[in-house]
Amino acid sequence: MDAYTANSLALPWRTPADIGWSALTGAVSDIVAKGGIPHGYMVALGLPLDMDLKQLEDLVDGLREASHHYKVRPLGGDTNRSIETWIAISVLGFTAARVPPSRRGLKPGDIVVVTGIYGAMGYVVKHGFERALHEEWVIRYTRRPEVRVEMGYIIGSYYKAINASMDVSDGLGYTLLTMSNLSGRGIAIRGAPRVPEQLVEICKSNVECLLDYALNGGEEYGVVLGVKPQWAQSIVKELEYFNVPYAVVGEVLDTEPGVYFNGKKIGVKRYDQFKAWRSL
């Protein structure tokens, strides 16, 4: 289940339909990261009395378009009067995994695999909306984020090979740090995740620069996997078979929790619904 105010999903280039799409995408992502295939959803809407009917229709259109894209059936819902617009979505899914991987199972030596493409939302965080509005690639990557449902099949089939799994909704750095803290292990970053070509040019392929953008974003809806070393190649082959963008970014260490690069802890930021952007 995920719940949002419409303002928390808003970007200057997002329409109400884009917000509806993004809301369902976020809830679908949680199912997929645990090895599930989404089946149906229920939605509750909080609506102001003065909300424009066309905006509401557009919002529902975005939900419907995402529903068709992910093949997730609408099962019902509710509407409520509210001071501001909000959306609450519950998604039901099914998995072949007898024990879906948790967030806290990382073991020393695990290979850290990150799916998805990162850095566009990090560009927004770093440079602001006004500058991002002039970057077509930033708008393209952030307007309607997409979940690769195929990940549900991969994780569900290889759950015994995956010690920990978590979707990336609040930023890659936050996800890595959360898994590290819950597992009581450090994570060493050896390389950057997949990023847009434009960001490679901006950073001149410098890994530290790429990480600065890639770790501090959000809504990329990839998955971080802690994979047993002997199974890493099999997982990679599956990702390549389904054409899922991925990168092997590092490994789990038998050290105190934290995300490390070149032997030093990396500071990361997260968007908090109560405190806005803050460092962790």
Short mmCIF file of C-alpha atoms in Angstrom, two decimals:
data_model
loop_
_atom_site.label_atom_id
_atom_site.label_comp_id
_atom_site.label_asym_id
_atom_site.label_seq_id
_atom_site.Cartn_x
_atom_site.Cartn_y
_atom_site.Cartn_z
CA MET A 1 0.00 0.00 0.00
CA ASP A 2 1.14 3.53 -0.79
CA ALA A 3 -0.47 6.86 0.02
CA TYR A 4 0.43 10.31 -1.28
CA THR A 5 -0.77 13.85 -1.45
CA ALA A 6 -0.98 14.96 -5.07
CA ASN A 7 1.52 17.73 -4.26
CA SER A 8 4.13 15.19 -3.15
CA LEU A 9 4.00 13.61 -6.63
CA ALA A 10 3.83 16.91 -8.51
CA LEU A 11 6.58 18.15 -10.80
CA PRO A 12 6.21 21.25 -13.01
CA TRP A 13 6.06 19.03 -16.10
CA ARG A 14 3.67 16.41 -14.70
CA THR A 15 -0.03 16.57 -15.61
CA PRO A 16 -2.76 15.15 -13.34
CA ALA A 17 -2.67 12.04 -15.55
CA ASP A 18 1.07 11.70 -14.91
CA ILE A 19 0.40 11.92 -11.17
CA GLY A 20 -2.20 9.15 -11.40
CA TRP A 21 0.27 7.00 -13.35
CA SER A 22 3.04 7.63 -10.81
CA ALA A 23 0.79 6.79 -7.85
CA LEU A 24 -0.07 3.32 -9.12
CA THR A 25 3.50 2.72 -10.28
CA GLY A 26 4.82 3.29 -6.77
CA ALA A 27 2.50 0.70 -5.26
CA VAL A 28 3.18 -1.84 -8.02
CA SER A 29 6.91 -1.44 -7.37
CA ASP A 30 6.59 -2.76 -3.81
CA ILE A 31 4.96 -5.98 -5.05
CA VAL A 32 7.55 -6.56 -7.77
CA ALA A 33 10.53 -6.04 -5.44
CA LYS A 34 9.35 -8.97 -3.32
CA GLY A 35 9.07 -11.32 -6.28
CA GLY A 36 5.36 -10.73 -6.85
CA ILE A 37 3.26 -10.18 -9.95
CA PRO A 38 0.62 -7.48 -9.40
CA HIS A 39 -2.97 -8.61 -9.98
CA GLY A 40 -5.43 -5.98 -8.77
CA TYR A 41 -5.67 -2.70 -6.89
CA MET A 42 -8.03 -0.58 -4.83
CA VAL A 43 -7.82 3.21 -4.72
CA ALA A 44 -9.13 5.87 -2.35
CA LEU A 45 -9.19 9.53 -3.35
CA GLY A 46 -9.43 12.59 -1.13
CA LEU A 47 -10.89 15.46 -3.16
CA PRO A 48 -11.33 19.18 -2.37
CA LEU A 49 -14.76 20.67 -3.00
CA ASP A 50 -13.33 23.16 -5.47
CA MET A 51 -11.34 20.62 -7.52
CA ASP A 52 -11.77 21.11 -11.25
CA LEU A 53 -13.65 18.16 -12.80
CA LYS A 54 -11.26 18.01 -15.77
CA GLN A 55 -8.30 17.58 -13.40
CA LEU A 56 -10.08 14.71 -11.66
CA GLU A 57 -10.86 13.03 -14.98
CA ASP A 58 -7.23 13.39 -16.03
CA LEU A 59 -6.03 11.90 -12.73
CA VAL A 60 -8.31 8.89 -13.17
CA ASP A 61 -7.16 8.54 -16.80
CA GLY A 62 -3.57 8.26 -15.57
CA LEU A 63 -4.55 5.54 -13.11
CA ARG A 64 -6.39 3.72 -15.90
CA GLU A 65 -3.43 3.96 -18.28
CA ALA A 66 -1.06 2.57 -15.64
CA SER A 67 -3.59 -0.16 -14.85
CA HIS A 68 -3.59 -1.28 -18.49
CA HIS A 69 0.19 -1.00 -18.76
CA TYR A 70 0.85 -3.21 -15.72
CA LYS A 71 -2.19 -5.44 -16.38
CA VAL A 72 -3.51 -4.69 -12.89
CA ARG A 73 -7.28 -4.84 -12.47
CA PRO A 74 -9.18 -2.14 -10.55
CA LEU A 75 -11.07 -3.95 -7.77
CA GLY A 76 -12.85 -1.04 -6.11
CA GLY A 77 -12.24 2.02 -3.99
CA ASP A 78 -13.65 5.03 -2.20
CA THR A 79 -13.86 8.81 -2.46
CA ASN A 80 -13.63 11.31 0.38
CA ARG A 81 -13.88 15.03 0.94
CA SER A 82 -10.50 16.54 1.80
CA ILE A 83 -8.72 19.87 2.19
CA GLU A 84 -6.14 18.78 -0.40
CA THR A 85 -6.01 16.04 -3.02
CA TRP A 86 -4.60 12.71 -1.86
CA ILE A 87 -4.39 9.18 -3.25
CA ALA A 88 -4.14 5.88 -1.37
CA ILE A 89 -3.55 2.70 -3.37
CA SER A 90 -3.47 -0.93 -2.25
CA VAL A 91 -2.12 -3.51 -4.71
CA LEU A 92 -2.64 -7.27 -4.44
CA GLY A 93 -0.07 -9.57 -6.03
CA PHE A 94 1.02 -13.19 -6.10
CA THR A 95 4.46 -14.75 -5.90
CA ALA A 96 6.09 -18.10 -6.58
CA ALA A 97 8.57 -17.39 -3.76
CA ARG A 98 7.92 -19.51 -0.71
CA VAL A 99 9.73 -16.87 1.38
CA PRO A 100 9.98 -13.49 -0.39
CA PRO A 101 13.32 -11.78 0.32
CA SER A 102 13.22 -9.13 3.06
CA ARG A 103 15.16 -5.89 3.32
CA ARG A 104 17.41 -7.14 6.11
CA GLY A 105 19.14 -10.31 4.93
CA LEU A 106 22.44 -9.05 3.47
CA LYS A 107 25.45 -11.28 4.15
CA PRO A 108 29.18 -10.50 3.78
CA GLY A 109 30.28 -11.28 0.24
CA ASP A 110 26.84 -10.77 -1.32
CA ILE A 111 26.95 -9.11 -4.72
CA VAL A 112 24.90 -5.88 -4.89
CA VAL A 113 22.92 -5.62 -8.13
CA VAL A 114 20.90 -2.50 -8.92
CA THR A 115 18.27 -2.44 -11.65
CA GLY A 116 16.90 0.72 -13.22
CA ILE A 117 18.32 3.98 -14.54
CA TYR A 118 19.31 6.71 -12.08
CA GLY A 119 20.32 10.34 -11.99
CA ALA A 120 17.48 12.30 -13.62
CA MET A 121 15.65 12.98 -10.35
CA GLY A 122 19.02 13.56 -8.73
CA TYR A 123 19.58 16.30 -11.31
CA VAL A 124 16.32 17.91 -10.18
CA VAL A 125 17.38 17.69 -6.53
CA LYS A 126 20.81 19.15 -7.25
CA HIS A 127 19.88 21.91 -9.70
CA GLY A 128 16.21 22.68 -9.07
CA PHE A 129 13.09 22.76 -11.23
CA GLU A 130 13.95 25.84 -13.24
CA ARG A 131 17.17 24.40 -14.64
CA ALA A 132 15.66 20.91 -15.04
CA LEU A 133 12.87 22.34 -17.20
CA HIS A 134 15.47 23.01 -19.89
CA GLU A 135 16.69 19.40 -19.94
CA GLU A 136 14.48 17.20 -22.14
CA TRP A 137 16.11 14.02 -20.89
CA VAL A 138 15.31 14.88 -17.25
CA ILE A 139 11.64 15.44 -18.09
CA ARG A 140 11.51 12.22 -20.14
CA TYR A 141 12.92 10.06 -17.35
CA THR A 142 10.86 11.60 -14.54
CA ARG A 143 7.44 12.35 -16.07
CA ARG A 144 6.14 8.76 -15.91
CA PRO A 145 8.48 6.41 -14.06
CA GLU A 146 8.02 2.76 -14.97
CA VAL A 147 8.35 -0.52 -13.10
CA ARG A 148 9.76 -3.56 -14.89
CA VAL A 149 7.25 -6.21 -13.84
CA GLU A 150 9.60 -8.90 -15.20
CA MET A 151 11.61 -8.40 -12.02
CA GLY A 152 8.78 -10.10 -10.15
CA TYR A 153 9.34 -13.27 -12.18
CA ILE A 154 13.10 -13.15 -11.67
CA ILE A 155 12.98 -12.57 -7.92
CA GLY A 156 10.15 -15.06 -7.46
CA SER A 157 12.08 -17.74 -9.33
CA TYR A 158 15.45 -17.07 -7.70
CA TYR A 159 14.33 -16.14 -4.18
CA LYS A 160 16.70 -18.72 -2.64
CA ALA A 161 19.61 -16.95 -4.36
CA ILE A 162 18.63 -13.46 -3.11
CA ASN A 163 19.38 -12.62 0.52
CA ALA A 164 17.74 -9.17 0.45
CA SER A 165 15.65 -7.06 -1.89
CA MET A 166 14.14 -3.57 -1.76
CA ASP A 167 12.57 -1.27 -4.33
CA VAL A 168 13.97 2.20 -4.96
CA SER A 169 11.26 4.76 -4.32
CA ASP A 170 12.88 7.28 -1.94
CA GLY A 171 16.30 7.36 -3.57
CA LEU A 172 19.00 4.80 -4.28
CA GLY A 173 21.24 6.03 -1.49
CA TYR A 174 18.39 5.75 1.03
CA THR A 175 17.58 2.23 -0.17
CA LEU A 176 21.20 1.06 0.13
CA LEU A 177 21.57 2.66 3.57
CA THR A 178 18.30 1.16 4.81
CA MET A 179 19.29 -2.34 3.71
CA SER A 180 22.74 -1.85 5.25
CA ASN A 181 21.36 -0.67 8.61
CA LEU A 182 18.71 -3.38 8.82
CA SER A 183 21.25 -6.09 7.96
CA GLY A 184 23.99 -4.74 10.23
CA ARG A 185 26.50 -4.83 7.35
CA GLY A 186 28.36 -2.30 5.26
CA ILE A 187 27.95 -1.94 1.49
CA ALA A 188 30.99 -1.10 -0.64
CA ILE A 189 30.18 0.69 -3.89
CA ARG A 190 32.66 -0.21 -6.64
CA GLY A 191 30.89 1.43 -9.57
CA ALA A 192 27.92 3.56 -10.58
CA PRO A 193 24.47 2.23 -11.46
CA ARG A 194 23.04 2.73 -14.94
CA VAL A 195 22.57 6.40 -15.73
CA PRO A 196 21.39 8.37 -18.80
CA GLU A 197 24.01 9.10 -21.44
CA GLN A 198 23.56 12.82 -20.83
CA LEU A 199 24.72 12.40 -17.25
CA VAL A 200 27.81 10.49 -18.34
CA GLU A 201 28.69 13.51 -20.47
CA ILE A 202 28.01 15.96 -17.64
CA CYS A 203 30.23 13.98 -15.25
CA LYS A 204 32.81 13.08 -17.89
CA SER A 205 32.43 9.47 -16.69
CA ASN A 206 33.69 10.35 -13.20
CA VAL A 207 32.17 7.75 -10.85
CA GLU A 208 32.06 10.03 -7.81
CA CYS A 209 30.14 12.64 -9.81
CA LEU A 210 27.75 10.01 -11.17
CA LEU A 211 27.06 8.73 -7.67
CA ASP A 212 26.30 12.26 -6.46
CA TYR A 213 23.40 12.36 -8.93
CA ALA A 214 22.38 8.70 -8.84
CA LEU A 215 22.17 8.22 -5.07
CA ASN A 216 20.13 11.32 -4.24
CA GLY A 217 16.97 11.04 -6.29
CA GLY A 218 13.77 9.08 -5.96
CA GLU A 219 10.90 7.47 -7.88
CA GLU A 220 13.22 5.44 -10.12
CA TYR A 221 11.48 2.22 -9.02
CA GLY A 222 14.37 -0.10 -9.73
CA VAL A 223 15.33 -2.84 -7.30
CA VAL A 224 18.43 -3.37 -5.13
CA LEU A 225 19.34 -7.04 -4.75
CA GLY A 226 21.81 -8.67 -2.39
CA VAL A 227 22.71 -11.82 -4.35
CA LYS A 228 24.64 -14.85 -3.13
CA PRO A 229 27.97 -14.81 -5.05
CA GLN A 230 27.50 -18.25 -6.62
CA TRP A 231 24.17 -17.11 -8.12
CA ALA A 232 25.21 -13.69 -9.39
CA GLN A 233 25.88 -14.83 -12.96
CA SER A 234 22.53 -16.60 -13.20
CA ILE A 235 20.68 -13.46 -12.02
CA VAL A 236 22.60 -11.34 -14.53
CA LYS A 237 21.66 -13.68 -17.37
CA GLU A 238 17.99 -13.38 -16.42
CA LEU A 239 18.20 -9.59 -16.36
CA GLU A 240 19.82 -9.59 -19.78
CA TYR A 241 17.22 -12.03 -21.14
CA PHE A 242 14.39 -9.69 -20.10
CA ASN A 243 16.39 -6.62 -21.21
CA VAL A 244 16.20 -5.08 -17.72
CA PRO A 245 18.78 -2.29 -17.26
CA TYR A 246 21.12 -3.19 -14.40
CA ALA A 247 24.58 -2.74 -12.94
CA VAL A 248 26.65 -4.73 -10.48
CA VAL A 249 27.59 -1.85 -8.19
CA GLY A 250 29.44 -3.48 -5.30
CA GLU A 251 29.44 -6.00 -2.50
CA VAL A 252 28.45 -6.45 1.13
CA LEU A 253 31.18 -6.07 3.76
CA ASP A 254 31.58 -7.49 7.25
CA THR A 255 31.88 -3.97 8.68
CA GLU A 256 29.67 -1.55 10.54
CA PRO A 257 26.61 -0.42 8.56
CA GLY A 258 26.99 2.33 6.00
CA VAL A 259 27.45 2.90 2.28
CA TYR A 260 31.15 3.16 1.40
CA PHE A 261 33.01 4.41 -1.66
CA ASN A 262 36.82 4.33 -1.83
CA GLY A 263 36.86 3.32 1.82
CA LYS A 264 34.83 6.30 3.06
CA LYS A 265 31.19 6.53 4.08
CA ILE A 266 28.92 8.30 1.62
CA GLY A 267 26.37 10.81 2.86
CA VAL A 268 22.95 10.46 1.23
CA LYS A 269 19.74 12.47 1.13
CA ARG A 270 16.15 11.38 1.31
CA TYR A 271 12.84 13.12 0.69
CA ASP A 272 10.79 12.84 3.88
CA GLN A 273 7.03 13.47 3.65
CA PHE A 274 7.19 15.42 6.92
CA LYS A 275 10.63 17.06 6.74
CA ALA A 276 11.20 17.44 2.96
CA TRP A 277 14.80 16.82 1.79
CA ARG A 278 17.20 15.88 4.55
CA SER A 279 20.61 14.28 4.92
CA LEU A 280 20.96 10.83 6.50
#
